[in-house]
mmCIF file of C-alpha atoms and ligand atoms in Angstrom:
data_model
loop_
_atom_site.group_PDB
_atom_site.id
_atom_site.type_symbol
_atom_site.label_atom_id
_atom_site.label_comp_id
_atom_site.label_asym_id
_atom_site.label_seq_id
_atom_site.Cartn_x
_atom_site.Cartn_y
_atom_site.Cartn_z
ATOM 1 C CA MET X 1 6.224 30.681 1.243
ATOM 2 C CA THR X 2 9.472 30.460 -0.742
ATOM 3 C CA ASP X 3 10.603 26.912 -1.240
ATOM 4 C CA THR X 4 8.025 25.153 -3.399
ATOM 5 C CA SER X 5 9.841 21.826 -2.898
ATOM 6 C CA LEU X 6 8.329 21.817 0.623
ATOM 7 C CA VAL X 7 4.729 22.458 -0.408
ATOM 8 C CA ASN X 8 2.264 19.544 -0.366
ATOM 9 C CA ARG X 9 4.862 16.946 -1.209
ATOM 10 C CA TYR X 10 3.787 13.911 0.841
ATOM 11 C CA ARG X 11 7.359 12.554 0.951
ATOM 12 C CA SER X 12 8.610 9.391 2.632
ATOM 13 C CA LEU X 13 7.814 10.076 6.310
ATOM 14 C CA ALA X 14 4.572 11.922 5.430
ATOM 15 C CA ALA X 15 3.467 8.887 3.433
ATOM 16 C CA ARG X 16 4.312 6.601 6.336
ATOM 17 C CA VAL X 17 2.313 8.758 8.724
ATOM 18 C CA TYR X 18 -0.571 8.910 6.241
ATOM 19 C CA GLN X 19 -0.598 5.157 6.201
ATOM 20 C CA ALA X 20 -0.483 4.939 10.050
ATOM 21 C CA ASP X 21 -3.295 7.464 10.386
ATOM 22 C CA LYS X 22 -5.447 6.556 7.408
ATOM 23 C CA PRO X 23 -4.843 2.929 6.534
ATOM 24 C CA ILE X 24 -6.915 1.043 3.992
ATOM 25 C CA GLY X 25 -10.208 0.399 5.730
ATOM 26 C CA ARG X 26 -10.315 3.814 7.366
ATOM 27 C CA SER X 27 -13.276 5.864 6.211
ATOM 28 C CA PHE X 28 -14.801 9.158 7.284
ATOM 29 C CA GLY X 29 -18.037 7.986 5.703
ATOM 30 C CA ASP X 30 -16.558 9.053 2.380
ATOM 31 C CA VAL X 31 -15.771 5.472 1.135
ATOM 32 C CA GLU X 32 -19.389 4.481 1.701
ATOM 33 C CA LEU X 33 -20.818 7.645 0.088
ATOM 34 C CA TYR X 34 -18.505 7.381 -2.998
ATOM 35 C CA SER X 35 -19.399 3.670 -3.340
ATOM 36 C CA GLU X 36 -23.077 4.559 -3.250
ATOM 37 C CA LEU X 37 -22.803 7.413 -5.687
ATOM 38 C CA LEU X 38 -20.809 5.285 -8.096
ATOM 39 C CA ARG X 39 -23.217 2.306 -7.937
ATOM 40 C CA GLY X 40 -25.166 3.448 -10.968
ATOM 41 C CA THR X 41 -22.108 3.919 -13.164
ATOM 42 C CA ALA X 42 -20.205 1.413 -15.311
ATOM 43 C CA GLY X 43 -16.680 1.817 -16.684
ATOM 44 C CA PRO X 44 -13.239 2.886 -15.505
ATOM 45 C CA ILE X 45 -12.861 5.317 -12.583
ATOM 46 C CA LEU X 46 -9.969 7.794 -12.334
ATOM 47 C CA GLU X 47 -8.681 8.852 -8.965
ATOM 48 C CA PRO X 48 -5.985 11.506 -9.757
ATOM 49 C CA ALA X 49 -4.754 11.947 -6.147
ATOM 50 C CA ALA X 50 -5.026 8.318 -5.147
ATOM 51 C CA GLY X 51 -2.466 8.509 -2.315
ATOM 52 C CA ASN X 52 -2.103 5.206 -0.445
ATOM 53 C CA GLY X 53 -5.269 3.809 -1.980
ATOM 54 C CA ARG X 54 -7.568 4.322 0.987
ATOM 55 C CA VAL X 55 -10.494 4.962 -1.398
ATOM 56 C CA LEU X 56 -9.185 3.307 -4.516
ATOM 57 C CA ILE X 57 -8.669 -0.091 -2.937
ATOM 58 C CA PRO X 58 -12.231 -0.587 -1.538
ATOM 59 C CA LEU X 59 -13.596 0.400 -4.962
ATOM 60 C CA LEU X 60 -11.157 -1.991 -6.680
ATOM 61 C CA ALA X 61 -12.132 -4.761 -4.245
ATOM 62 C CA ALA X 62 -15.782 -4.104 -5.080
ATOM 63 C CA GLY X 63 -14.990 -4.949 -8.691
ATOM 64 C CA ARG X 64 -14.481 -1.467 -10.220
ATOM 65 C CA GLU X 65 -11.770 -0.804 -12.776
ATOM 66 C CA MET X 66 -9.530 1.834 -11.150
ATOM 67 C CA VAL X 67 -6.919 4.109 -12.586
ATOM 68 C CA GLY X 68 -4.911 5.941 -9.926
ATOM 69 C CA THR X 69 -2.309 8.677 -10.258
ATOM 70 C CA ASP X 70 -0.410 10.701 -7.685
ATOM 71 C CA PRO X 71 2.624 13.013 -7.829
ATOM 72 C CA SER X 72 4.153 11.366 -4.717
ATOM 73 C CA GLU X 73 6.169 8.251 -5.473
ATOM 74 C CA ASP X 74 6.116 7.456 -1.769
ATOM 75 C CA MET X 75 2.312 7.506 -1.647
ATOM 76 C CA LEU X 76 2.098 5.451 -4.873
ATOM 77 C CA ASP X 77 4.604 2.878 -3.585
ATOM 78 C CA ARG X 78 2.260 2.342 -0.564
ATOM 79 C CA CYS X 79 -0.719 2.077 -2.849
ATOM 80 C CA ARG X 80 1.084 -0.508 -5.029
ATOM 81 C CA ALA X 81 2.074 -2.567 -2.019
ATOM 82 C CA GLU X 82 -1.452 -2.488 -0.610
ATOM 83 C CA CYS X 83 -2.898 -3.616 -3.951
ATOM 84 C CA GLU X 84 -0.361 -6.397 -4.307
ATOM 85 C CA SER X 85 -0.926 -7.745 -0.802
ATOM 86 C CA ARG X 86 -4.615 -8.135 -1.679
ATOM 87 C CA GLY X 87 -4.009 -9.601 -5.145
ATOM 88 C CA LEU X 88 -5.716 -6.558 -6.709
ATOM 89 C CA ALA X 89 -4.611 -4.902 -9.962
ATOM 90 C CA ALA X 90 -4.995 -1.163 -10.616
ATOM 91 C CA ALA X 91 -3.320 1.031 -13.250
ATOM 92 C CA LEU X 92 -1.127 3.262 -11.061
ATOM 93 C CA SER X 93 1.263 5.941 -12.332
ATOM 94 C CA VAL X 94 2.834 9.268 -11.384
ATOM 95 C CA GLY X 95 0.658 12.223 -12.376
ATOM 96 C CA ARG X 96 -0.942 15.427 -11.156
ATOM 97 C CA PHE X 97 -4.401 16.848 -11.586
ATOM 98 C CA ASP X 98 -3.086 19.024 -14.427
ATOM 99 C CA THR X 99 -1.524 16.150 -16.312
ATOM 100 C CA VAL X 100 -4.844 14.332 -16.783
ATOM 101 C CA ASP X 101 -5.014 14.002 -20.548
ATOM 102 C CA ALA X 102 -7.885 11.777 -21.659
ATOM 103 C CA GLU X 103 -10.865 12.128 -23.961
ATOM 104 C CA SER X 104 -14.265 10.639 -22.946
ATOM 105 C CA GLU X 105 -12.543 7.758 -21.206
ATOM 106 C CA TYR X 106 -13.851 7.540 -17.629
ATOM 107 C CA ALA X 107 -17.239 6.839 -16.078
ATOM 108 C CA ALA X 108 -16.144 8.849 -13.104
ATOM 109 C CA VAL X 109 -13.390 11.060 -11.702
ATOM 110 C CA VAL X 110 -13.186 11.024 -7.902
ATOM 111 C CA ILE X 111 -11.231 13.340 -5.587
ATOM 112 C CA PRO X 112 -11.862 12.530 -1.949
ATOM 113 C CA ALA X 113 -10.342 14.064 1.188
ATOM 114 C CA GLY X 114 -10.506 17.666 -0.053
ATOM 115 C CA SER X 115 -7.483 17.042 -2.248
ATOM 116 C CA ILE X 116 -8.545 19.482 -4.972
ATOM 117 C CA GLN X 117 -7.813 22.147 -2.377
ATOM 118 C CA LEU X 118 -4.079 21.388 -2.750
ATOM 119 C CA VAL X 119 -4.204 23.456 -5.926
ATOM 120 C CA LEU X 120 -3.651 27.025 -4.820
ATOM 121 C CA ASP X 121 -4.372 28.970 -7.993
ATOM 122 C CA PRO X 122 -8.131 29.192 -8.882
ATOM 123 C CA ALA X 123 -7.302 29.654 -12.589
ATOM 124 C CA ALA X 124 -5.357 26.402 -12.475
ATOM 125 C CA THR X 125 -8.286 24.667 -10.793
ATOM 126 C CA ARG X 126 -10.509 25.876 -13.595
ATOM 127 C CA GLU X 127 -8.180 24.355 -16.163
ATOM 128 C CA ILE X 128 -7.970 21.142 -14.130
ATOM 129 C CA VAL X 129 -11.753 20.822 -13.966
ATOM 130 C CA ALA X 130 -11.902 21.400 -17.710
ATOM 131 C CA GLY X 131 -9.468 18.492 -18.090
ATOM 132 C CA PHE X 132 -11.666 16.249 -15.884
ATOM 133 C CA PHE X 133 -14.740 17.195 -17.950
ATOM 134 C CA ARG X 134 -12.863 16.187 -21.190
ATOM 135 C CA ALA X 135 -11.736 12.950 -19.560
ATOM 136 C CA LEU X 136 -15.313 11.927 -18.664
ATOM 137 C CA ARG X 137 -17.611 9.970 -20.945
ATOM 138 C CA PRO X 138 -21.020 11.536 -21.608
ATOM 139 C CA GLY X 139 -23.149 10.699 -18.538
ATOM 140 C CA GLY X 140 -19.948 10.436 -16.433
ATOM 141 C CA ARG X 141 -19.562 12.211 -13.106
ATOM 142 C CA LEU X 142 -16.964 14.174 -11.215
ATOM 143 C CA ILE X 143 -17.189 13.684 -7.438
ATOM 144 C CA LEU X 144 -15.045 15.851 -5.209
ATOM 145 C CA ASP X 145 -14.934 16.924 -1.541
ATOM 146 C CA LEU X 146 -14.432 20.345 -0.096
ATOM 147 C CA ASP X 147 -13.864 21.424 3.442
ATOM 148 C CA SER X 148 -16.261 24.194 4.363
ATOM 149 C CA LEU X 149 -14.894 27.706 4.994
ATOM 150 C CA HIS X 150 -14.800 26.882 8.722
ATOM 151 C CA ALA X 151 -11.310 25.632 7.900
ATOM 152 C CA LEU X 152 -10.086 29.235 7.414
ATOM 153 C CA ALA X 153 -10.671 29.815 11.150
ATOM 154 C CA GLU X 154 -9.284 26.509 12.440
ATOM 155 C CA THR X 155 -5.740 27.534 13.116
ATOM 156 C CA ALA X 156 -5.074 25.976 16.595
ATOM 157 C CA PRO X 157 -1.825 23.972 16.697
ATOM 158 C CA TRP X 158 -2.177 20.224 17.157
ATOM 159 C CA ALA X 159 -0.026 17.102 17.595
ATOM 160 C CA LYS X 160 -0.539 13.391 17.058
ATOM 161 C CA SER X 161 1.585 10.237 17.466
ATOM 162 C CA TRP X 162 1.553 6.638 16.292
ATOM 163 C CA GLN X 163 3.598 3.644 17.427
ATOM 164 C CA ASP X 164 4.654 1.921 14.229
ATOM 165 C CA GLY X 165 6.780 -1.143 14.965
ATOM 166 C CA ASP X 166 9.806 0.052 16.972
ATOM 167 C CA ASP X 167 9.299 3.619 15.792
ATOM 168 C CA LEU X 168 7.249 6.418 17.302
ATOM 169 C CA LEU X 169 5.979 8.646 14.568
ATOM 170 C CA THR X 170 4.839 12.158 15.467
ATOM 171 C CA LEU X 171 3.147 14.940 13.537
ATOM 172 C CA THR X 172 2.791 18.510 14.781
ATOM 173 C CA ALA X 173 0.917 21.158 12.841
ATOM 174 C CA VAL X 174 1.275 24.884 13.304
ATOM 175 C CA SER X 175 -0.581 27.489 11.283
ATOM 176 C CA GLU X 176 1.821 29.716 9.367
ATOM 177 C CA SER X 177 -0.627 32.054 7.592
ATOM 178 C CA VAL X 178 -4.210 32.505 6.564
ATOM 179 C CA ASP X 179 -5.251 34.742 3.712
ATOM 180 C CA VAL X 180 -8.965 35.246 4.105
ATOM 181 C CA VAL X 181 -9.291 37.137 0.850
ATOM 182 C CA ALA X 182 -7.450 34.534 -1.257
ATOM 183 C CA GLN X 183 -9.066 31.766 0.841
ATOM 184 C CA THR X 184 -5.691 30.113 1.409
ATOM 185 C CA THR X 185 -4.105 28.587 4.455
ATOM 186 C CA VAL X 186 -0.506 27.480 5.033
ATOM 187 C CA ALA X 187 0.488 25.204 7.931
ATOM 188 C CA GLN X 188 3.888 23.832 8.874
ATOM 189 C CA LEU X 189 3.697 20.071 9.202
ATOM 190 C CA ARG X 190 6.655 18.606 11.119
ATOM 191 C CA TYR X 191 6.919 14.837 10.791
ATOM 192 C CA GLU X 192 9.313 13.016 13.108
ATOM 193 C CA ARG X 193 10.486 9.429 13.572
ATOM 194 C CA TRP X 194 11.772 8.591 17.067
ATOM 195 C CA ARG X 195 13.396 5.354 18.273
ATOM 196 C CA ASP X 196 14.100 4.715 21.988
ATOM 197 C CA GLY X 197 13.415 8.387 22.655
ATOM 198 C CA VAL X 198 16.008 9.527 20.186
ATOM 199 C CA LEU X 199 14.988 11.603 17.161
ATOM 200 C CA ASP X 200 16.018 9.850 13.964
ATOM 201 C CA THR X 201 14.350 11.696 11.082
ATOM 202 C CA THR X 202 12.491 14.972 10.616
ATOM 203 C CA GLU X 203 10.601 16.012 7.555
ATOM 204 C CA LEU X 204 9.073 19.452 7.064
ATOM 205 C CA GLU X 205 6.107 20.102 4.775
ATOM 206 C CA GLN X 206 4.378 23.383 4.144
ATOM 207 C CA PHE X 207 0.804 22.292 3.804
ATOM 208 C CA ALA X 208 -1.073 24.825 1.695
ATOM 209 C CA LEU X 209 -4.750 24.751 0.811
ATOM 210 C CA ARG X 210 -7.060 26.978 -1.251
ATOM 211 C CA LEU X 211 -10.522 26.668 0.196
ATOM 212 C CA TRP X 212 -13.606 27.014 -1.893
ATOM 213 C CA GLY X 213 -17.088 28.289 -1.135
ATOM 214 C CA VAL X 214 -19.614 25.618 -2.053
ATOM 215 C CA ASN X 215 -21.439 27.936 -4.413
ATOM 216 C CA GLU X 216 -18.213 29.154 -5.890
ATOM 217 C CA MET X 217 -17.220 25.585 -6.850
ATOM 218 C CA TRP X 218 -20.744 24.884 -8.049
ATOM 219 C CA LEU X 219 -20.495 27.844 -10.423
ATOM 220 C CA LEU X 220 -17.104 26.653 -11.620
ATOM 221 C CA LEU X 221 -18.446 23.191 -12.350
ATOM 222 C CA GLU X 222 -21.390 24.636 -14.296
ATOM 223 C CA ALA X 223 -19.057 26.954 -16.230
ATOM 224 C CA ALA X 224 -16.977 23.891 -17.128
ATOM 225 C CA GLY X 225 -20.073 22.389 -18.795
ATOM 226 C CA PHE X 226 -21.438 20.053 -16.145
ATOM 227 C CA ALA X 227 -25.182 19.805 -16.589
ATOM 228 C CA GLU X 228 -26.235 18.921 -13.123
ATOM 229 C CA VAL X 229 -24.548 19.399 -9.762
ATOM 230 C CA ARG X 230 -25.704 17.689 -6.556
ATOM 231 C CA ILE X 231 -24.553 18.368 -3.000
ATOM 232 C CA HIS X 232 -24.109 15.987 -0.108
ATOM 233 C CA ALA X 233 -23.174 17.370 3.321
ATOM 234 C CA GLY X 234 -21.180 15.405 5.915
ATOM 235 C CA TYR X 235 -20.929 12.309 3.668
ATOM 236 C CA VAL X 236 -24.724 11.749 3.841
ATOM 237 C CA ARG X 237 -26.332 11.386 0.445
ATOM 238 C CA ASP X 238 -28.542 14.423 -0.398
ATOM 239 C CA ALA X 239 -28.055 15.924 3.073
ATOM 240 C CA ALA X 240 -28.349 19.718 2.809
ATOM 241 C CA ILE X 241 -25.531 21.967 3.985
ATOM 242 C CA ASP X 242 -26.083 24.154 7.042
ATOM 243 C CA ALA X 243 -24.013 26.532 9.169
ATOM 244 C CA ASP X 244 -22.275 23.615 10.941
ATOM 245 C CA THR X 245 -21.294 21.644 7.846
ATOM 246 C CA ARG X 246 -17.581 20.774 7.804
ATOM 247 C CA VAL X 247 -17.314 18.733 4.595
ATOM 248 C CA VAL X 248 -19.308 18.853 1.388
ATOM 249 C CA THR X 249 -19.257 16.432 -1.547
ATOM 250 C CA LEU X 250 -20.104 17.834 -4.964
ATOM 251 C CA GLU X 251 -21.294 15.440 -7.624
ATOM 252 C CA ALA X 252 -21.317 16.889 -11.153
ATOM 253 C CA VAL X 253 -22.760 15.071 -14.121
ATOM 254 C CA LYS X 254 -21.613 15.472 -17.718
ATOM 255 C CA ARG X 255 -24.659 15.500 -19.965
ATOM 256 C CA GLU X 256 -25.344 12.463 -22.142
ATOM 257 C CA ALA X 257 -24.564 13.031 -25.835
ATOM 258 C CA PRO X 258 -27.628 14.289 -27.689
ATOM 259 C CA LEU X 259 -29.269 11.692 -29.909
ATOM 260 C CA ASP X 260 -28.502 12.049 -33.576
ATOM 261 C CA HIS X 261 -31.525 12.635 -35.762
HETATM 262 C C1 SAM B 301 -5.038 13.676 1.489
HETATM 263 S S1 SAM B 301 -4.150 12.657 0.341
HETATM 264 C C2 SAM B 301 -5.565 11.806 -0.335
HETATM 265 C C3 SAM B 301 -5.292 10.329 -0.612
HETATM 266 C C4 SAM B 301 -6.505 9.539 -0.924
HETATM 267 N N1 SAM B 301 -7.247 9.980 -2.071
HETATM 268 C C5 SAM B 301 -7.457 9.486 0.268
HETATM 269 O O1 SAM B 301 -8.600 9.916 0.143
HETATM 270 O O2 SAM B 301 -7.086 9.039 1.338
HETATM 271 C C6 SAM B 301 -3.765 13.807 -0.921
HETATM 272 C C7 SAM B 301 -2.948 13.278 -2.088
HETATM 273 O O3 SAM B 301 -2.884 14.282 -3.056
HETATM 274 C C8 SAM B 301 -1.645 14.236 -3.734
HETATM 275 N N2 SAM B 301 -1.369 15.509 -4.399
HETATM 276 C C9 SAM B 301 -0.730 16.561 -3.948
HETATM 277 N N3 SAM B 301 -0.676 17.519 -4.901
HETATM 278 C C10 SAM B 301 -1.346 17.032 -5.990
HETATM 279 C C11 SAM B 301 -1.632 17.488 -7.320
HETATM 280 N N4 SAM B 301 -1.249 18.767 -7.689
HETATM 281 N N5 SAM B 301 -2.248 16.676 -8.188
HETATM 282 C C12 SAM B 301 -2.652 15.443 -7.776
HETATM 283 N N6 SAM B 301 -2.416 14.950 -6.557
HETATM 284 C C13 SAM B 301 -1.797 15.702 -5.666
HETATM 285 C C14 SAM B 301 -0.677 13.895 -2.587
HETATM 286 O O4 SAM B 301 0.543 13.363 -3.064
HETATM 287 C C15 SAM B 301 -1.504 12.957 -1.724
HETATM 288 O O5 SAM B 301 -1.225 11.579 -2.036
#
């Protein structure tokens, strides 16, 4: 992997394909689980990889105050347009996980779709989680998804297509490398836009992930100061993980401030 400008960028065509594949209203069960877990909280919610708003917009529509950031202008533009078309207002701006700079501000920080895995360096993830901890109010919670380590072995190539107006959008994915020791995978994502059978645009992305063991992330969350960590397998609240689990949601609670005496 040499050209970092190709890694996890979600540029124009990628954002369009994301929208075609995962429009607002599409849920893997995650939107329902996140809504349920957030029901007992009050106050602003930060989604620091908000993308097209697939999770942010249903929460906004349910009356939550949402703050969304994303490094991809193309994804943010889609999120802005989706909010505007529904008459919804969210605070949206460019930002990365490591630029979160807030002090006891949020009731929750949410990171669906395994997006924390886009950070490849575990030390950087530790710093990022420390930043989320600082950004949370006492009693606030960090909710994030992980793919299980099955993903390290899932390297078969695949292809998908969408008819989007006059354009045919295609995405093909080929595994480039897997490092089982570092728990990283790199795939080449080739996005294409075709019209009348003629290729118009191609975009290449190197899609790199750092996968986490569930217990490994649990320990990281505890080390960051979270008092209580809960696990939900397969987007079912309190469901226990087993050997077939593909996706795990971790919910980590920041302890309430001790009472002054
Ligand atoms: C899989 S999408 C998730 C979008 C949305 N949260 C959802 O659940 O559908 C991942 C998003 O993470 C963003 N992203 C990539 N690297 C990031 C980073 N270092 N910090 C924050 N967001 C990042 C991408 O631009 C993309 O919009």
